Amino acid sequence: MAATSLLALIDDIATLLDDVAVLTKVAAKKTAGVLGDDLALNAQQVTGVTADRELPVVWAVAKGSFRNKAILVPAALAISAFAPWAVIPLLMMGGAFLCFEGFEKLAHKFLHRDVEDAAHHEELVGALADPGIDPVAYEADKIKGAIRTDFILSAEIIAITLGTVADAPFTTQLTVLVGIAILITIGVYGVVAGIVKLDDLGLHLTRRSGDTGSASFQRKIGRGILIAAPWLMRGLSVLGTAAMFL
């Protein structure tokens, strides 16, 4: 009897894990559009921070992202348990917001003048060079802005995930939501950390000395990285914008 009960328990656990795996994959696919924009936005948030502070800033924002999801996941579970009727309206609001963001990006692209972008760039450069600006306060402001942006994007992701698992048992909902929250946070900020350090890697490779074929090849790779890094950011932004309408 004990052996039979144990096998039944193992079978229930295996079924639950299979359901979780399937729903997690589905939720990950549905949130892919938001993730593209999430990567681009979070990488842009650290623009203007000195090179030696980029990774600490990314880590600080990642911790803030975990705190955001620690608020959003229980809230999503509470909505699913006590107001399941609200799931569909929330998804509709999330979809409308994504469309608005996509339209705003397109409008900015076609209606915004290049001179305004150049002025913004000069402002960032000036912030780094101006000795009168407190770098600690400037960095803290960047972190707060990035965490606020992350909260909105995380809410979109959690809402989409909740819609995917709305009819699943509570245990499955909890596991999928927590799994998605952890995987997305680690994945997004791991990639963001790599993106913001790409230029440092390229610069390091371009400074390789020597006349050997290996050194020459590394310098070429470094120059290629420096050229490709801005295009990578633009590509992520374009893909994220396109995915918002899908």
PDB file of C-alpha atoms in Angstrom:
ATOM      1  CA  MET A   1       0.000   0.000   0.000  1.00  0.00           C
ATOM      2  CA  ALA A   2       2.813   2.380   0.931  1.00  0.00           C
ATOM      3  CA  ALA A   3       4.632   1.574  -2.302  1.00  0.00           C
ATOM      4  CA  THR A   4       1.448   2.110  -4.308  1.00  0.00           C
ATOM      5  CA  SER A   5       0.832   5.466  -2.595  1.00  0.00           C
ATOM      6  CA  LEU A   6       4.420   6.498  -3.262  1.00  0.00           C
ATOM      7  CA  LEU A   7       4.115   5.610  -6.945  1.00  0.00           C
ATOM      8  CA  ALA A   8       0.840   7.524  -7.152  1.00  0.00           C
ATOM      9  CA  LEU A   9       2.499  10.546  -5.543  1.00  0.00           C
ATOM     10  CA  ILE A  10       5.436  10.331  -7.962  1.00  0.00           C
ATOM     11  CA  ASP A  11       2.980  10.084 -10.863  1.00  0.00           C
ATOM     12  CA  ASP A  12       1.102  13.192  -9.627  1.00  0.00           C
ATOM     13  CA  ILE A  13       4.380  15.101  -9.263  1.00  0.00           C
ATOM     14  CA  ALA A  14       5.519  14.034 -12.747  1.00  0.00           C
ATOM     15  CA  THR A  15       2.180  15.156 -14.216  1.00  0.00           C
ATOM     16  CA  LEU A  16       2.415  18.486 -12.411  1.00  0.00           C
ATOM     17  CA  LEU A  17       5.979  19.043 -13.611  1.00  0.00           C
ATOM     18  CA  ASP A  18       4.965  18.180 -17.161  1.00  0.00           C
ATOM     19  CA  ASP A  19       2.096  20.687 -17.003  1.00  0.00           C
ATOM     20  CA  VAL A  20       4.435  23.309 -15.561  1.00  0.00           C
ATOM     21  CA  ALA A  21       7.025  22.708 -18.286  1.00  0.00           C
ATOM     22  CA  VAL A  22       4.445  23.005 -21.074  1.00  0.00           C
ATOM     23  CA  LEU A  23       2.798  26.123 -19.628  1.00  0.00           C
ATOM     24  CA  THR A  24       6.174  27.745 -18.934  1.00  0.00           C
ATOM     25  CA  LYS A  25       7.196  27.239 -22.576  1.00  0.00           C
ATOM     26  CA  VAL A  26       3.895  28.684 -23.797  1.00  0.00           C
ATOM     27  CA  ALA A  27       4.186  31.667 -21.436  1.00  0.00           C
ATOM     28  CA  ALA A  28       7.786  32.280 -22.508  1.00  0.00           C
ATOM     29  CA  LYS A  29       6.746  32.365 -26.177  1.00  0.00           C
ATOM     30  CA  LYS A  30       3.892  34.765 -25.481  1.00  0.00           C
ATOM     31  CA  THR A  31       6.143  37.154 -23.542  1.00  0.00           C
ATOM     32  CA  ALA A  32       8.922  37.147 -26.163  1.00  0.00           C
ATOM     33  CA  GLY A  33       7.682  40.412 -27.677  1.00  0.00           C
ATOM     34  CA  VAL A  34       7.931  42.240 -24.368  1.00  0.00           C
ATOM     35  CA  LEU A  35      11.370  40.742 -23.700  1.00  0.00           C
ATOM     36  CA  GLY A  36      12.903  42.219 -26.847  1.00  0.00           C
ATOM     37  CA  ASP A  37      11.825  45.664 -25.771  1.00  0.00           C
ATOM     38  CA  ASP A  38      12.798  44.906 -22.161  1.00  0.00           C
ATOM     39  CA  LEU A  39      16.377  44.126 -23.222  1.00  0.00           C
ATOM     40  CA  ALA A  40      16.725  47.276 -25.319  1.00  0.00           C
ATOM     41  CA  LEU A  41      15.155  49.564 -22.713  1.00  0.00           C
ATOM     42  CA  ASN A  42      17.181  48.236 -19.794  1.00  0.00           C
ATOM     43  CA  ALA A  43      20.428  48.420 -21.744  1.00  0.00           C
ATOM     44  CA  GLN A  44      19.618  52.032 -22.678  1.00  0.00           C
ATOM     45  CA  GLN A  45      18.858  52.888 -19.040  1.00  0.00           C
ATOM     46  CA  VAL A  46      22.557  52.604 -18.097  1.00  0.00           C
ATOM     47  CA  THR A  47      23.612  55.013 -20.845  1.00  0.00           C
ATOM     48  CA  GLY A  48      25.600  57.839 -19.282  1.00  0.00           C
ATOM     49  CA  VAL A  49      27.009  55.726 -16.444  1.00  0.00           C
ATOM     50  CA  THR A  50      30.794  55.428 -16.301  1.00  0.00           C
ATOM     51  CA  ALA A  51      32.220  52.147 -17.587  1.00  0.00           C
ATOM     52  CA  ASP A  52      33.444  50.930 -14.178  1.00  0.00           C
ATOM     53  CA  ARG A  53      29.929  51.390 -12.723  1.00  0.00           C
ATOM     54  CA  GLU A  54      27.924  49.717 -15.512  1.00  0.00           C
ATOM     55  CA  LEU A  55      27.833  46.218 -13.995  1.00  0.00           C
ATOM     56  CA  PRO A  56      27.075  47.447 -10.423  1.00  0.00           C
ATOM     57  CA  VAL A  57      24.210  49.506 -11.856  1.00  0.00           C
ATOM     58  CA  VAL A  58      22.872  46.509 -13.813  1.00  0.00           C
ATOM     59  CA  TRP A  59      23.102  44.386 -10.635  1.00  0.00           C
ATOM     60  CA  ALA A  60      21.259  47.053  -8.617  1.00  0.00           C
ATOM     61  CA  VAL A  61      18.488  47.195 -11.230  1.00  0.00           C
ATOM     62  CA  ALA A  62      18.311  43.375 -11.320  1.00  0.00           C
ATOM     63  CA  LYS A  63      17.765  43.318  -7.545  1.00  0.00           C
ATOM     64  CA  GLY A  64      15.041  45.919  -7.979  1.00  0.00           C
ATOM     65  CA  SER A  65      13.516  43.730 -10.685  1.00  0.00           C
ATOM     66  CA  PHE A  66      13.381  40.775  -8.292  1.00  0.00           C
ATOM     67  CA  ARG A  67      11.614  43.007  -5.740  1.00  0.00           C
ATOM     68  CA  ASN A  68       9.148  44.104  -8.417  1.00  0.00           C
ATOM     69  CA  LYS A  69       8.288  40.514  -9.244  1.00  0.00           C
ATOM     70  CA  ALA A  70       8.037  39.637  -5.547  1.00  0.00           C
ATOM     71  CA  ILE A  71       5.161  42.140  -5.483  1.00  0.00           C
ATOM     72  CA  LEU A  72       3.618  41.283  -8.851  1.00  0.00           C
ATOM     73  CA  VAL A  73       3.533  37.462  -8.561  1.00  0.00           C
ATOM     74  CA  PRO A  74       1.493  37.354  -5.291  1.00  0.00           C
ATOM     75  CA  ALA A  75      -0.758  40.100  -6.691  1.00  0.00           C
ATOM     76  CA  ALA A  76      -1.347  38.033  -9.843  1.00  0.00           C
ATOM     77  CA  LEU A  77      -2.122  34.918  -7.801  1.00  0.00           C
ATOM     78  CA  ALA A  78      -4.533  36.889  -5.614  1.00  0.00           C
ATOM     79  CA  ILE A  79      -6.332  38.205  -8.702  1.00  0.00           C
ATOM     80  CA  SER A  80      -6.565  34.702 -10.149  1.00  0.00           C
ATOM     81  CA  ALA A  81      -7.929  33.325  -6.861  1.00  0.00           C
ATOM     82  CA  PHE A  82     -10.354  36.070  -5.820  1.00  0.00           C
ATOM     83  CA  ALA A  83     -11.157  37.950  -9.026  1.00  0.00           C
ATOM     84  CA  PRO A  84     -10.556  35.597 -11.976  1.00  0.00           C
ATOM     85  CA  TRP A  85     -12.923  37.721 -14.057  1.00  0.00           C
ATOM     86  CA  ALA A  86     -10.258  40.455 -13.985  1.00  0.00           C
ATOM     87  CA  VAL A  87      -7.669  38.361 -15.878  1.00  0.00           C
ATOM     88  CA  ILE A  88      -9.145  39.035 -19.344  1.00  0.00           C
ATOM     89  CA  PRO A  89      -9.541  42.814 -18.788  1.00  0.00           C
ATOM     90  CA  LEU A  90      -5.954  42.946 -17.504  1.00  0.00           C
ATOM     91  CA  LEU A  91      -4.737  41.150 -20.634  1.00  0.00           C
ATOM     92  CA  MET A  92      -6.737  43.557 -22.793  1.00  0.00           C
ATOM     93  CA  MET A  93      -5.214  46.519 -20.945  1.00  0.00           C
ATOM     94  CA  GLY A  94      -1.743  44.993 -21.346  1.00  0.00           C
ATOM     95  CA  GLY A  95      -2.321  44.442 -25.062  1.00  0.00           C
ATOM     96  CA  ALA A  96      -3.582  47.999 -25.494  1.00  0.00           C
ATOM     97  CA  PHE A  97      -0.559  49.336 -23.639  1.00  0.00           C
ATOM     98  CA  LEU A  98       1.796  47.302 -25.847  1.00  0.00           C
ATOM     99  CA  CYS A  99       0.105  48.706 -28.959  1.00  0.00           C
ATOM    100  CA  PHE A 100       0.415  52.218 -27.535  1.00  0.00           C
ATOM    101  CA  GLU A 101       4.128  51.665 -26.830  1.00  0.00           C
ATOM    102  CA  GLY A 102       4.659  50.336 -30.345  1.00  0.00           C
ATOM    103  CA  PHE A 103       2.827  53.288 -31.904  1.00  0.00           C
ATOM    104  CA  GLU A 104       4.771  55.714 -29.697  1.00  0.00           C
ATOM    105  CA  LYS A 105       8.060  54.227 -30.853  1.00  0.00           C
ATOM    106  CA  LEU A 106       7.050  54.494 -34.501  1.00  0.00           C
ATOM    107  CA  ALA A 107       5.845  58.071 -34.010  1.00  0.00           C
ATOM    108  CA  HIS A 108       9.117  58.958 -32.273  1.00  0.00           C
ATOM    109  CA  LYS A 109      11.083  57.425 -35.137  1.00  0.00           C
ATOM    110  CA  PHE A 110       9.269  59.286 -37.915  1.00  0.00           C
ATOM    111  CA  LEU A 111       8.361  62.556 -36.170  1.00  0.00           C
ATOM    112  CA  HIS A 112      11.344  63.101 -33.874  1.00  0.00           C
ATOM    113  CA  ARG A 113      14.105  65.227 -35.329  1.00  0.00           C
ATOM    114  CA  ASP A 114      17.712  63.984 -35.392  1.00  0.00           C
ATOM    115  CA  VAL A 115      18.880  67.255 -33.856  1.00  0.00           C
ATOM    116  CA  GLU A 116      16.855  66.479 -30.707  1.00  0.00           C
ATOM    117  CA  ASP A 117      18.524  63.066 -30.404  1.00  0.00           C
ATOM    118  CA  ALA A 118      21.932  64.736 -30.845  1.00  0.00           C
ATOM    119  CA  ALA A 119      21.062  67.265 -28.127  1.00  0.00           C
ATOM    120  CA  HIS A 120      20.077  64.439 -25.762  1.00  0.00           C
ATOM    121  CA  HIS A 121      23.382  62.699 -26.494  1.00  0.00           C
ATOM    122  CA  GLU A 122      25.301  65.890 -25.754  1.00  0.00           C
ATOM    123  CA  GLU A 123      23.386  66.217 -22.486  1.00  0.00           C
ATOM    124  CA  LEU A 124      24.486  62.731 -21.435  1.00  0.00           C
ATOM    125  CA  VAL A 125      28.105  63.460 -22.346  1.00  0.00           C
ATOM    126  CA  GLY A 126      27.933  66.714 -20.409  1.00  0.00           C
ATOM    127  CA  ALA A 127      26.574  64.898 -17.364  1.00  0.00           C
ATOM    128  CA  LEU A 128      29.628  62.656 -17.344  1.00  0.00           C
ATOM    129  CA  ALA A 129      32.088  65.533 -17.801  1.00  0.00           C
ATOM    130  CA  ASP A 130      30.472  68.121 -15.482  1.00  0.00           C
ATOM    131  CA  PRO A 131      32.272  68.099 -12.088  1.00  0.00           C
ATOM    132  CA  GLY A 132      29.295  69.895 -10.545  1.00  0.00           C
ATOM    133  CA  ILE A 133      27.033  66.859 -10.985  1.00  0.00           C
ATOM    134  CA  ASP A 134      27.065  64.356  -8.121  1.00  0.00           C
ATOM    135  CA  PRO A 135      27.845  60.976  -9.764  1.00  0.00           C
ATOM    136  CA  VAL A 136      26.266  59.054  -6.876  1.00  0.00           C
ATOM    137  CA  ALA A 137      22.978  60.957  -7.204  1.00  0.00           C
ATOM    138  CA  TYR A 138      23.100  60.650 -11.012  1.00  0.00           C
ATOM    139  CA  GLU A 139      23.633  56.889 -10.739  1.00  0.00           C
ATOM    140  CA  ALA A 140      20.858  56.511  -8.152  1.00  0.00           C
ATOM    141  CA  ASP A 141      18.493  58.409 -10.453  1.00  0.00           C
ATOM    142  CA  LYS A 142      19.381  56.089 -13.332  1.00  0.00           C
ATOM    143  CA  ILE A 143      18.714  53.035 -11.148  1.00  0.00           C
ATOM    144  CA  LYS A 144      15.333  54.353  -9.973  1.00  0.00           C
ATOM    145  CA  GLY A 145      14.292  55.095 -13.550  1.00  0.00           C
ATOM    146  CA  ALA A 146      15.318  51.632 -14.726  1.00  0.00           C
ATOM    147  CA  ILE A 147      13.447  49.933 -11.847  1.00  0.00           C
ATOM    148  CA  ARG A 148      10.284  51.928 -12.655  1.00  0.00           C
ATOM    149  CA  THR A 149      10.559  50.863 -16.306  1.00  0.00           C
ATOM    150  CA  ASP A 150      11.149  47.275 -15.232  1.00  0.00           C
ATOM    151  CA  PHE A 151       8.020  47.327 -13.056  1.00  0.00           C
ATOM    152  CA  ILE A 152       5.833  48.225 -16.045  1.00  0.00           C
ATOM    153  CA  LEU A 153       7.434  45.623 -18.313  1.00  0.00           C
ATOM    154  CA  SER A 154       7.355  42.990 -15.556  1.00  0.00           C
ATOM    155  CA  ALA A 155       3.649  43.694 -14.982  1.00  0.00           C
ATOM    156  CA  GLU A 156       3.038  43.086 -18.698  1.00  0.00           C
ATOM    157  CA  ILE A 157       4.974  39.810 -18.594  1.00  0.00           C
ATOM    158  CA  ILE A 158       3.241  38.575 -15.429  1.00  0.00           C
ATOM    159  CA  ALA A 159      -0.192  39.509 -16.848  1.00  0.00           C
ATOM    160  CA  ILE A 160       0.503  37.575 -20.070  1.00  0.00           C
ATOM    161  CA  THR A 161       1.776  34.596 -18.075  1.00  0.00           C
ATOM    162  CA  LEU A 162      -1.266  34.710 -15.787  1.00  0.00           C
ATOM    163  CA  GLY A 163      -3.542  34.580 -18.819  1.00  0.00           C
ATOM    164  CA  THR A 164      -1.695  31.453 -19.980  1.00  0.00           C
ATOM    165  CA  VAL A 165      -2.155  29.605 -16.664  1.00  0.00           C
ATOM    166  CA  ALA A 166      -5.505  31.111 -15.609  1.00  0.00           C
ATOM    167  CA  ASP A 167      -7.324  27.747 -15.788  1.00  0.00           C
ATOM    168  CA  ALA A 168      -4.493  25.715 -14.220  1.00  0.00           C
ATOM    169  CA  PRO A 169      -4.435  24.545 -10.563  1.00  0.00           C
ATOM    170  CA  PHE A 170      -2.989  26.945  -7.996  1.00  0.00           C
ATOM    171  CA  THR A 171       0.242  24.936  -7.605  1.00  0.00           C
ATOM    172  CA  THR A 172       0.861  25.066 -11.348  1.00  0.00           C
ATOM    173  CA  GLN A 173       0.098  28.781 -11.467  1.00  0.00           C
ATOM    174  CA  LEU A 174       2.514  29.455  -8.603  1.00  0.00           C
ATOM    175  CA  THR A 175       5.307  27.362 -10.121  1.00  0.00           C
ATOM    176  CA  VAL A 176       4.956  28.814 -13.630  1.00  0.00           C
ATOM    177  CA  LEU A 177       4.731  32.432 -12.447  1.00  0.00           C
ATOM    178  CA  VAL A 178       7.714  32.091 -10.110  1.00  0.00           C
ATOM    179  CA  GLY A 179       9.687  30.178 -12.757  1.00  0.00           C
ATOM    180  CA  ILE A 180       8.994  32.777 -15.448  1.00  0.00           C
ATOM    181  CA  ALA A 181       9.812  35.628 -13.049  1.00  0.00           C
ATOM    182  CA  ILE A 182      13.181  34.113 -12.085  1.00  0.00           C
ATOM    183  CA  LEU A 183      14.182  32.949 -15.573  1.00  0.00           C
ATOM    184  CA  ILE A 184      13.265  36.222 -17.246  1.00  0.00           C
ATOM    185  CA  THR A 185      15.045  38.357 -14.643  1.00  0.00           C
ATOM    186  CA  ILE A 186      18.244  36.308 -14.809  1.00  0.00           C
ATOM    187  CA  GLY A 187      18.071  36.037 -18.590  1.00  0.00           C
ATOM    188  CA  VAL A 188      17.283  39.688 -19.288  1.00  0.00           C
ATOM    189  CA  TYR A 189      19.848  41.199 -16.938  1.00  0.00           C
ATOM    190  CA  GLY A 190      22.479  38.641 -17.858  1.00  0.00           C
ATOM    191  CA  VAL A 191      22.089  39.665 -21.497  1.00  0.00           C
ATOM    192  CA  VAL A 192      21.927  43.366 -20.537  1.00  0.00           C
ATOM    193  CA  ALA A 193      25.212  42.995 -18.633  1.00  0.00           C
ATOM    194  CA  GLY A 194      26.768  41.449 -21.737  1.00  0.00           C
ATOM    195  CA  ILE A 195      25.397  44.161 -24.037  1.00  0.00           C
ATOM    196  CA  VAL A 196      26.627  47.096 -21.948  1.00  0.00           C
ATOM    197  CA  LYS A 197      30.128  45.579 -21.765  1.00  0.00           C
ATOM    198  CA  LEU A 198      30.360  44.786 -25.477  1.00  0.00           C
ATOM    199  CA  ASP A 199      32.080  48.086 -26.232  1.00  0.00           C
ATOM    200  CA  ASP A 200      34.656  47.414 -23.490  1.00  0.00           C
ATOM    201  CA  LEU A 201      35.352  43.983 -24.972  1.00  0.00           C
ATOM    202  CA  GLY A 202      35.709  45.484 -28.445  1.00  0.00           C
ATOM    203  CA  LEU A 203      38.023  48.210 -27.164  1.00  0.00           C
ATOM    204  CA  HIS A 204      40.130  45.643 -25.325  1.00  0.00           C
ATOM    205  CA  LEU A 205      40.527  43.546 -28.469  1.00  0.00           C
ATOM    206  CA  THR A 206      41.424  46.548 -30.649  1.00  0.00           C
ATOM    207  CA  ARG A 207      44.296  47.330 -28.288  1.00  0.00           C
ATOM    208  CA  ARG A 208      45.918  43.917 -28.699  1.00  0.00           C
ATOM    209  CA  SER A 209      49.534  44.437 -29.641  1.00  0.00           C
ATOM    210  CA  GLY A 210      51.672  42.319 -31.910  1.00  0.00           C
ATOM    211  CA  ASP A 211      52.139  41.595 -35.585  1.00  0.00           C
ATOM    212  CA  THR A 212      50.974  37.982 -35.475  1.00  0.00           C
ATOM    213  CA  GLY A 213      47.967  36.796 -37.405  1.00  0.00           C
ATOM    214  CA  SER A 214      46.147  36.079 -34.153  1.00  0.00           C
ATOM    215  CA  ALA A 215      46.637  39.626 -32.817  1.00  0.00           C
ATOM    216  CA  SER A 216      45.560  41.138 -36.135  1.00  0.00           C
ATOM    217  CA  PHE A 217      42.471  38.929 -36.186  1.00  0.00           C
ATOM    218  CA  GLN A 218      41.564  39.940 -32.628  1.00  0.00           C
ATOM    219  CA  ARG A 219      41.881  43.631 -33.514  1.00  0.00           C
ATOM    220  CA  LYS A 220      39.541  43.090 -36.477  1.00  0.00           C
ATOM    221  CA  ILE A 221      37.059  41.301 -34.215  1.00  0.00           C
ATOM    222  CA  GLY A 222      37.281  44.196 -31.752  1.00  0.00           C
ATOM    223  CA  ARG A 223      36.572  46.776 -34.453  1.00  0.00           C
ATOM    224  CA  GLY A 224      33.671  44.632 -35.660  1.00  0.00           C
ATOM    225  CA  ILE A 225      32.211  44.519 -32.137  1.00  0.00           C
ATOM    226  CA  LEU A 226      32.500  48.303 -31.763  1.00  0.00           C
ATOM    227  CA  ILE A 227      30.686  48.782 -35.079  1.00  0.00           C
ATOM    228  CA  ALA A 228      28.048  46.129 -34.352  1.00  0.00           C
ATOM    229  CA  ALA A 229      27.194  47.112 -30.739  1.00  0.00           C
ATOM    230  CA  PRO A 230      25.027  50.177 -31.620  1.00  0.00           C
ATOM    231  CA  TRP A 231      23.298  48.200 -34.372  1.00  0.00           C
ATOM    232  CA  LEU A 232      22.565  45.406 -31.895  1.00  0.00           C
ATOM    233  CA  MET A 233      20.755  47.894 -29.654  1.00  0.00           C
ATOM    234  CA  ARG A 234      18.782  49.250 -32.605  1.00  0.00           C
ATOM    235  CA  GLY A 235      17.963  45.731 -33.783  1.00  0.00           C
ATOM    236  CA  LEU A 236      16.633  44.731 -30.359  1.00  0.00           C
ATOM    237  CA  SER A 237      14.507  47.858 -30.250  1.00  0.00           C
ATOM    238  CA  VAL A 238      13.103  47.228 -33.761  1.00  0.00           C
ATOM    239  CA  LEU A 239      12.340  43.576 -33.002  1.00  0.00           C
ATOM    240  CA  GLY A 240      10.727  44.520 -29.712  1.00  0.00           C
ATOM    241  CA  THR A 241       8.567  47.140 -31.429  1.00  0.00           C
ATOM    242  CA  ALA A 242       7.496  44.720 -34.177  1.00  0.00           C
ATOM    243  CA  ALA A 243       6.697  42.002 -31.631  1.00  0.00           C
ATOM    244  CA  MET A 244       4.359  44.373 -29.753  1.00  0.00           C
ATOM    245  CA  PHE A 245       1.925  44.277 -32.687  1.00  0.00           C
ATOM    246  CA  LEU A 246       1.999  40.468 -33.046  1.00  0.00           C
TER     247      LEU A 246
END
